[in-house]
Amino acid sequence: MTATATPTTPPRTPESREKPPSRRAGDIDSFRGLAALSTVAFHVRQEYTVYDAQGAHPPLNTPGVDALFSFEALDLFFVLSAFLLTSSYARAAIDGGSTRPASAFLFRRAIRILPLYVLAILVVWATRNPTLPGNWRDLAEHLTFTHVFDQERIFYTLGPTWSLSLEVLFYLVLAGLGPLAVRACRPLRRRGSRVAVCAAGCLLLYAAPLAWITYAHYGVGIPHTDWVAYFGPQARFGGFAAGMGLAVARAALGDRARLPRRAALPLTALALTGLFCLSLLSRQSGPEGFTTTYYHPLASALWMLLLFSTFHIRQLTVWNTFLTARWLTFVGLVSYSLFIWHEPVMLLLHNAGLLPQGTSGFPWALLIVLVAALVTAAASYWLIEYPAGLLARLKDTNGHPRNFYPDAALR
């Protein structure tokens, strides 16, 4: 909010005003949109990569350009989701106050995730299993979000949705840990002690996947193709921990120590450059290299820095202006549907012979898939996501059924 000028305080100029909450909501949507677009590009590139005895041959020969299109942004989803969902718990633990019941929290998360996900799973699974019983185990695991623990079926039906298994698991963990952290901090008199307890918990959750990855890769030599070992929560929860740490940091700082433009922009540039270099180095070091092995914990830390330099600021920067572009906020609005449908759309176009052949056709294939997937996502949002989201209004923030007719007793 913009501070009100007093006789002893000179009025702020428009460009020096603090960032209003509505602009942050637009930035969040845009981050989701960027992550979804990056995920589409990653999977189209993967489809056009040639594998032989000499290794993988991506469609783009320029390392820097290939690093952009091979960028894995799922960690951004994890960090952003954890940041948004943990913020209320962090504020309650550090400064007091109440939080919504776990049942209300899980109800809203279920309304957000399940309708579109279940429909997409059933539709895609049915098209690939025309005769019953089909691969019933694959269907059961996807409907229960347990396919991330199955080495064979982790990428079946809707390949990218292994990440939703971790998302749902995080909801359950947060519903338990959030209230526990609030209760643990209440007896502590000093605010600094409450901040330290919350920060230590986030640090522990971030360090645990690092320890597991080190043990799995260097200790017992588990190969990188063991998907359960490196895609499961024991390896990927660092992204959620980074988002929780960001929520704690912002709750601890409050409106203090907001970054001026001269500090926010360099931090933003540092985070973006770090993410690009990390992607480039991981491509060059190969699947067993150091940067590839620790790619996701490192990327999560850089995403955390980028989000901090975007949200905890005094003045809007050119980066914030870019994030509020209408086309990007639109992509962010339909990002969940884009994430869900882009792979089936890509495979449908490929099987119908509508995508160009050969690695040279990658740019056109990416454009075709993006256009088709965005149209599908927009229809999916308005026909499925938006109507399903209205169900969340059936309960208030405390999980109680809403009384839509408060004067009903007088009628």
Coordinates of C-alpha atoms in Angstrom, one line a residue:
M1 CA 0.0 0.0 0.0
T2 CA 1.1 3.6 -0.6
A3 CA 2.0 5.5 2.5
T4 CA 0.0 8.7 3.1
A5 CA 2.1 11.9 3.1
T6 CA 2.4 13.8 6.3
P7 CA 3.5 17.5 6.8
T8 CA 7.0 16.3 7.7
T9 CA 7.2 13.7 5.0
P10 CA 7.5 14.8 1.4
P11 CA 4.9 13.1 -0.9
R12 CA 6.2 10.2 -2.9
T13 CA 6.4 10.4 -6.6
P14 CA 4.4 7.9 -8.7
E15 CA 7.5 5.9 -9.6
S16 CA 8.6 5.6 -6.0
R17 CA 5.3 4.1 -4.6
E18 CA 5.4 0.7 -3.1
K19 CA 4.1 -2.1 -5.1
P20 CA 0.3 -2.7 -4.6
P21 CA -0.9 -6.2 -3.9
S22 CA -2.8 -6.4 -7.2
R23 CA 0.4 -6.1 -9.1
R24 CA 1.9 -9.0 -7.2
A25 CA -1.0 -11.2 -8.2
G26 CA -0.3 -10.3 -11.8
D27 CA 3.4 -11.2 -11.3
I28 CA 2.4 -14.5 -9.8
D29 CA 0.2 -15.4 -12.8
S30 CA 3.1 -14.4 -15.1
F31 CA 5.5 -16.6 -13.3
R32 CA 3.1 -19.5 -13.8
G33 CA 2.8 -18.6 -17.4
L34 CA 6.6 -18.5 -18.0
A35 CA 6.9 -21.9 -16.2
A36 CA 4.2 -23.4 -18.4
L37 CA 5.7 -22.1 -21.6
S38 CA 9.1 -23.4 -20.6
T39 CA 7.6 -26.8 -19.9
V40 CA 6.0 -27.0 -23.3
A41 CA 9.2 -26.0 -25.0
F42 CA 11.1 -28.6 -23.0
H43 CA 8.9 -31.4 -24.0
V44 CA 8.7 -30.5 -27.7
R45 CA 12.6 -30.3 -27.7
Q46 CA 12.6 -33.7 -26.0
E47 CA 10.4 -35.1 -28.7
Y48 CA 12.8 -33.8 -31.4
T49 CA 16.0 -35.0 -29.7
V50 CA 17.7 -37.9 -31.4
Y51 CA 19.2 -40.6 -29.2
D52 CA 21.9 -43.1 -30.4
A53 CA 25.0 -44.9 -29.2
Q54 CA 26.9 -41.6 -29.1
G55 CA 24.3 -40.0 -26.8
A56 CA 21.6 -37.4 -27.2
H57 CA 21.5 -35.0 -30.1
P58 CA 19.2 -32.0 -29.5
P59 CA 17.5 -30.2 -32.4
L60 CA 19.4 -26.9 -31.7
N61 CA 23.2 -26.9 -32.2
T62 CA 23.9 -23.6 -30.5
P63 CA 24.6 -24.4 -26.8
G64 CA 23.2 -21.1 -25.5
V65 CA 20.0 -21.3 -27.5
D66 CA 19.5 -25.0 -26.6
A67 CA 20.0 -24.2 -22.9
L68 CA 17.0 -21.8 -23.1
F69 CA 14.7 -24.4 -24.7
S70 CA 15.9 -27.2 -22.5
F71 CA 15.2 -25.2 -19.4
E72 CA 13.4 -27.2 -16.7
A73 CA 11.0 -24.8 -14.8
L74 CA 9.0 -27.3 -12.7
D75 CA 11.1 -26.2 -9.7
L76 CA 9.5 -22.8 -10.1
F77 CA 6.1 -24.3 -9.7
F78 CA 7.2 -26.0 -6.5
V79 CA 8.9 -22.9 -5.1
L80 CA 6.0 -20.6 -6.0
S81 CA 3.3 -23.0 -4.7
A82 CA 5.1 -23.5 -1.4
F83 CA 5.7 -19.7 -1.0
L84 CA 2.0 -18.9 -1.5
L85 CA 0.6 -21.7 0.6
T86 CA 3.1 -21.3 3.5
S87 CA 2.8 -17.5 3.9
S88 CA -0.2 -17.6 6.2
Y89 CA 1.4 -20.2 8.4
A90 CA 4.6 -18.2 8.5
R91 CA 2.9 -15.0 9.5
A92 CA 0.9 -16.8 12.2
A93 CA 4.0 -18.6 13.6
I94 CA 6.1 -15.4 13.7
D95 CA 3.5 -12.7 14.6
G96 CA 0.6 -14.6 16.0
G97 CA -2.9 -15.1 14.6
S98 CA -4.9 -18.0 13.4
T99 CA -4.8 -20.1 10.3
R100 CA -7.5 -21.9 8.4
P101 CA -8.3 -25.5 9.5
A102 CA -6.4 -28.2 7.6
S103 CA -9.8 -29.5 6.2
A104 CA -10.5 -26.1 4.7
F105 CA -7.0 -25.9 3.2
L106 CA -7.2 -29.4 1.7
F107 CA -10.7 -28.8 0.4
R108 CA -9.6 -25.7 -1.5
R109 CA -6.5 -27.5 -2.9
A110 CA -8.7 -30.4 -4.0
I111 CA -11.1 -28.1 -5.8
R112 CA -8.1 -26.5 -7.6
I113 CA -6.4 -29.7 -8.7
L114 CA -8.7 -32.6 -8.9
P115 CA -11.6 -31.8 -11.4
L116 CA -9.3 -31.1 -14.4
Y117 CA -6.7 -33.7 -13.4
V118 CA -9.2 -36.6 -13.0
L119 CA -11.0 -35.7 -16.2
A120 CA -7.7 -35.5 -18.2
I121 CA -6.5 -38.8 -16.8
L122 CA -9.7 -40.6 -17.6
V123 CA -9.8 -39.2 -21.1
V124 CA -6.2 -39.9 -22.0
W125 CA -6.1 -43.3 -20.4
A126 CA -9.3 -44.3 -22.1
T127 CA -8.0 -43.4 -25.6
R128 CA -4.8 -45.5 -24.9
N129 CA -6.7 -48.4 -23.4
P130 CA -9.7 -49.0 -25.7
T131 CA -10.4 -52.4 -24.3
L132 CA -11.0 -53.2 -20.6
P133 CA -9.4 -53.9 -18.2
G134 CA -6.5 -52.1 -19.9
N135 CA -3.6 -51.0 -17.8
W136 CA -5.7 -50.7 -14.7
R137 CA -2.7 -50.3 -12.4
D138 CA -1.5 -47.3 -14.4
L139 CA -5.0 -45.7 -14.0
A140 CA -5.2 -46.5 -10.3
E141 CA -1.7 -45.1 -9.6
H142 CA -2.5 -41.8 -11.4
L143 CA -5.8 -41.4 -9.7
T144 CA -4.1 -41.8 -6.3
F145 CA -1.1 -39.7 -7.2
T146 CA 1.3 -42.7 -6.5
H147 CA 2.7 -43.1 -10.0
V148 CA 5.8 -41.1 -8.9
F149 CA 6.8 -44.2 -6.9
D150 CA 6.5 -46.6 -9.9
Q151 CA 9.7 -46.8 -11.9
E152 CA 7.8 -48.2 -15.0
R153 CA 4.7 -46.1 -15.0
I154 CA 5.9 -42.7 -13.6
F155 CA 5.6 -41.1 -17.0
Y156 CA 2.6 -43.0 -18.3
T157 CA -0.7 -41.4 -19.4
L158 CA 0.2 -37.8 -18.6
G159 CA 4.0 -37.7 -18.3
P160 CA 4.4 -34.3 -16.6
T161 CA 1.9 -35.1 -13.9
W162 CA 4.5 -36.9 -11.8
S163 CA 5.1 -33.5 -10.4
L164 CA 1.5 -33.3 -9.2
S165 CA 2.1 -36.3 -7.1
L166 CA 4.7 -34.3 -5.2
E167 CA 2.4 -31.3 -5.1
V168 CA -0.4 -33.3 -3.5
L169 CA 2.1 -34.8 -1.0
F170 CA 3.3 -31.3 -0.1
Y171 CA -0.3 -30.3 0.6
L172 CA -0.6 -33.1 3.1
V173 CA 2.8 -32.3 4.7
L174 CA 2.0 -28.6 5.0
A175 CA -1.4 -29.3 6.5
G176 CA 0.4 -31.2 9.3
L177 CA 3.6 -29.1 9.6
G178 CA 2.0 -25.7 9.3
P179 CA -0.2 -25.8 12.4
L180 CA 2.5 -27.7 14.3
A181 CA 5.0 -24.8 13.6
V182 CA 2.5 -22.3 14.8
R183 CA 1.9 -24.1 18.0
A184 CA 5.7 -24.6 18.5
C185 CA 6.3 -20.9 18.2
R186 CA 3.6 -19.6 20.4
P187 CA 5.5 -20.2 23.7
L188 CA 8.5 -18.3 22.4
R189 CA 8.6 -14.7 23.7
R190 CA 11.2 -13.3 21.4
R191 CA 10.3 -12.7 17.7
G192 CA 13.8 -13.6 16.7
S193 CA 13.5 -17.0 18.3
R194 CA 10.3 -17.7 16.4
V195 CA 11.9 -16.6 13.1
A196 CA 14.9 -18.9 13.9
V197 CA 12.7 -21.9 14.5
C198 CA 10.8 -21.4 11.3
A199 CA 14.0 -20.8 9.3
A200 CA 15.7 -23.8 10.8
G201 CA 12.8 -26.1 9.8
C202 CA 12.9 -24.8 6.2
L203 CA 16.7 -25.3 6.1
L204 CA 16.3 -28.8 7.4
L205 CA 13.7 -29.6 4.7
Y206 CA 16.0 -28.2 2.1
A207 CA 19.1 -30.0 3.3
A208 CA 17.5 -33.5 3.4
P209 CA 17.1 -33.8 -0.4
L210 CA 20.7 -32.6 -0.8
A211 CA 21.9 -35.3 1.6
W212 CA 19.8 -38.0 -0.2
I213 CA 21.1 -37.0 -3.7
T214 CA 24.7 -37.1 -2.5
Y215 CA 24.2 -40.5 -0.9
A216 CA 22.3 -41.9 -3.9
H217 CA 24.7 -40.6 -6.5
Y218 CA 28.1 -40.7 -4.9
G219 CA 27.5 -43.1 -2.0
V220 CA 25.7 -46.1 -3.6
G221 CA 25.9 -45.1 -7.3
I222 CA 22.2 -45.2 -8.2
P223 CA 22.1 -44.3 -11.9
H224 CA 20.3 -41.2 -13.1
T225 CA 17.7 -43.3 -14.9
D226 CA 16.3 -44.5 -11.6
W227 CA 13.4 -42.2 -11.8
V228 CA 11.9 -43.0 -8.4
A229 CA 15.2 -42.2 -6.7
Y230 CA 15.7 -38.8 -8.3
F231 CA 12.1 -37.7 -9.0
G232 CA 10.5 -38.8 -5.7
P233 CA 9.9 -36.5 -2.7
Q234 CA 13.2 -37.5 -1.0
A235 CA 15.1 -35.8 -3.9
R236 CA 12.7 -33.0 -5.1
F237 CA 11.3 -31.6 -1.9
G238 CA 14.0 -29.0 -1.8
G239 CA 11.9 -26.8 -4.2
F240 CA 9.1 -26.7 -1.7
A241 CA 11.5 -26.1 1.2
A242 CA 12.9 -23.1 -0.8
G243 CA 9.4 -21.7 -1.2
M244 CA 8.7 -22.2 2.5
G245 CA 11.9 -20.4 3.3
L246 CA 10.9 -17.4 1.1
A247 CA 7.6 -17.2 2.9
V248 CA 9.4 -17.2 6.3
A249 CA 11.8 -14.5 5.1
R250 CA 9.1 -12.2 3.9
A251 CA 7.0 -12.7 7.0
A252 CA 10.1 -12.0 9.2
L253 CA 11.0 -8.9 7.2
G254 CA 7.4 -7.6 6.8
D255 CA 7.5 -4.2 5.2
R256 CA 11.0 -3.6 6.4
A257 CA 14.1 -4.0 4.2
R258 CA 12.2 -3.8 1.0
L259 CA 14.6 -3.7 -1.9
P260 CA 15.1 -0.4 -3.8
R261 CA 15.2 -0.6 -7.5
R262 CA 19.0 -0.3 -7.6
A263 CA 19.2 -3.5 -5.5
A264 CA 16.2 -5.4 -6.9
L265 CA 17.3 -5.3 -10.6
P266 CA 20.9 -6.6 -10.0
L267 CA 19.5 -9.4 -7.9
T268 CA 16.9 -10.2 -10.6
A269 CA 19.7 -10.2 -13.2
L270 CA 21.9 -12.4 -11.0
A271 CA 19.1 -15.0 -10.5
L272 CA 18.2 -15.1 -14.2
T273 CA 21.9 -15.4 -15.2
G274 CA 22.4 -18.1 -12.7
L275 CA 19.5 -20.1 -14.0
F276 CA 20.7 -19.8 -17.6
C277 CA 24.3 -20.8 -16.6
L278 CA 23.0 -23.7 -14.6
S279 CA 21.0 -25.0 -17.6
L280 CA 23.9 -24.5 -19.9
L281 CA 26.4 -26.3 -17.6
S282 CA 24.0 -29.2 -17.0
R283 CA 23.7 -29.7 -20.7
Q284 CA 27.5 -29.7 -21.1
S285 CA 28.4 -31.8 -18.1
G286 CA 26.1 -34.7 -19.1
P287 CA 23.6 -36.7 -17.0
E288 CA 26.2 -37.7 -14.4
G289 CA 27.9 -34.3 -14.0
F290 CA 27.9 -32.2 -10.8
T291 CA 25.6 -29.5 -12.1
T292 CA 23.1 -32.0 -13.4
T293 CA 23.2 -34.1 -10.2
Y294 CA 22.4 -31.0 -8.1
Y295 CA 20.5 -29.1 -10.7
H296 CA 17.1 -29.0 -8.9
P297 CA 18.3 -27.9 -5.4
L298 CA 20.4 -25.2 -7.0
A299 CA 17.6 -24.1 -9.4
S300 CA 15.2 -23.9 -6.4
A301 CA 17.6 -21.6 -4.6
L302 CA 17.9 -19.3 -7.6
W303 CA 14.1 -19.3 -8.2
M304 CA 13.7 -18.3 -4.5
L305 CA 16.1 -15.4 -5.1
L306 CA 14.3 -14.3 -8.2
L307 CA 10.9 -14.3 -6.5
F308 CA 12.3 -12.4 -3.5
S309 CA 13.8 -9.7 -5.8
T310 CA 10.4 -9.5 -7.6
F311 CA 8.0 -9.3 -4.7
H312 CA 10.0 -7.7 -1.8
I313 CA 10.6 -4.3 -3.4
R314 CA 9.9 -0.7 -2.9
Q315 CA 9.4 0.4 -6.5
L316 CA 8.3 -1.4 -9.6
T317 CA 11.1 -2.4 -11.9
V318 CA 11.3 -3.1 -15.7
W319 CA 11.1 -6.8 -14.7
N320 CA 7.8 -6.2 -13.0
T321 CA 6.5 -4.3 -16.0
F322 CA 7.4 -7.2 -18.3
L323 CA 5.6 -9.7 -15.9
T324 CA 2.4 -7.7 -16.2
A325 CA 2.2 -7.9 -20.0
R326 CA -1.3 -9.0 -20.9
W327 CA -0.3 -11.9 -23.0
L328 CA 1.8 -13.3 -20.2
T329 CA -0.9 -12.9 -17.6
F330 CA -3.3 -14.7 -19.9
V331 CA -0.9 -17.6 -20.2
G332 CA -0.6 -17.6 -16.5
L333 CA -4.4 -17.7 -16.1
V334 CA -4.6 -20.9 -18.2
S335 CA -1.2 -22.3 -17.1
Y336 CA -2.6 -25.3 -15.2
S337 CA -4.7 -26.4 -18.2
L338 CA -1.7 -25.7 -20.5
F339 CA 0.4 -27.9 -18.3
I340 CA -2.1 -30.7 -18.3
W341 CA -3.0 -30.8 -22.0
H342 CA 0.1 -29.8 -23.8
E343 CA 1.6 -33.4 -24.0
P344 CA -1.6 -35.1 -25.3
V345 CA -2.0 -32.3 -27.8
M346 CA 1.6 -32.7 -29.0
L347 CA 1.3 -36.5 -29.3
L348 CA -2.1 -36.1 -31.1
L349 CA -0.5 -33.7 -33.6
H350 CA 2.5 -36.0 -34.1
N351 CA 0.4 -39.1 -34.6
A352 CA -1.8 -37.3 -37.1
G353 CA 1.3 -36.3 -39.1
L354 CA 0.7 -32.6 -38.5
L355 CA 4.2 -31.8 -37.1
P356 CA 7.3 -31.4 -39.4
Q357 CA 9.8 -34.2 -39.5
G358 CA 13.4 -34.1 -38.6
T359 CA 15.3 -31.9 -36.1
S360 CA 15.1 -28.9 -38.5
G361 CA 11.4 -28.9 -38.0
F362 CA 11.7 -28.2 -34.3
P363 CA 10.9 -24.4 -34.4
W364 CA 7.8 -24.9 -36.5
A365 CA 6.7 -27.8 -34.3
L366 CA 7.1 -25.7 -31.2
L367 CA 5.0 -23.0 -32.7
I368 CA 2.2 -25.4 -33.8
V369 CA 2.1 -27.1 -30.5
L370 CA 2.0 -23.9 -28.6
V371 CA -0.9 -22.5 -30.6
A372 CA -2.9 -25.7 -30.4
A373 CA -2.1 -26.2 -26.7
L374 CA -3.0 -22.6 -25.8
V375 CA -6.3 -22.8 -27.6
T376 CA -7.0 -26.1 -25.8
A377 CA -6.0 -24.6 -22.5
A378 CA -8.2 -21.6 -22.8
A379 CA -11.2 -23.8 -23.6
S380 CA -10.3 -26.1 -20.7
Y381 CA -10.0 -23.2 -18.3
W382 CA -13.4 -21.7 -19.0
L383 CA -15.3 -25.0 -19.4
I384 CA -13.6 -27.0 -16.6
E385 CA -11.3 -25.0 -14.3
Y386 CA -13.5 -21.9 -13.8
P387 CA -16.8 -23.7 -13.1
A388 CA -15.0 -26.1 -10.8
G389 CA -13.4 -23.2 -9.0
L390 CA -16.8 -21.9 -8.1
L391 CA -17.3 -24.9 -5.8
A392 CA -14.7 -23.4 -3.5
R393 CA -17.3 -20.8 -2.6
L394 CA -19.4 -23.5 -0.9
K395 CA -17.2 -23.1 2.2
D396 CA -15.7 -20.0 3.8
T397 CA -12.0 -19.6 4.8
N398 CA -12.6 -21.5 8.0
G399 CA -14.1 -24.5 6.2
H400 CA -17.7 -23.9 7.3
P401 CA -20.5 -24.1 4.7
R402 CA -21.5 -20.7 3.5
N403 CA -24.9 -19.3 4.2
F404 CA -25.9 -17.8 0.9
Y405 CA -29.2 -16.6 2.3
P406 CA -28.4 -15.0 5.7
D407 CA -32.0 -13.7 6.1
A408 CA -33.5 -17.1 5.2
A409 CA -34.9 -17.4 8.8
L410 CA -37.0 -14.3 8.3
R411 CA -38.6 -15.5 5.2

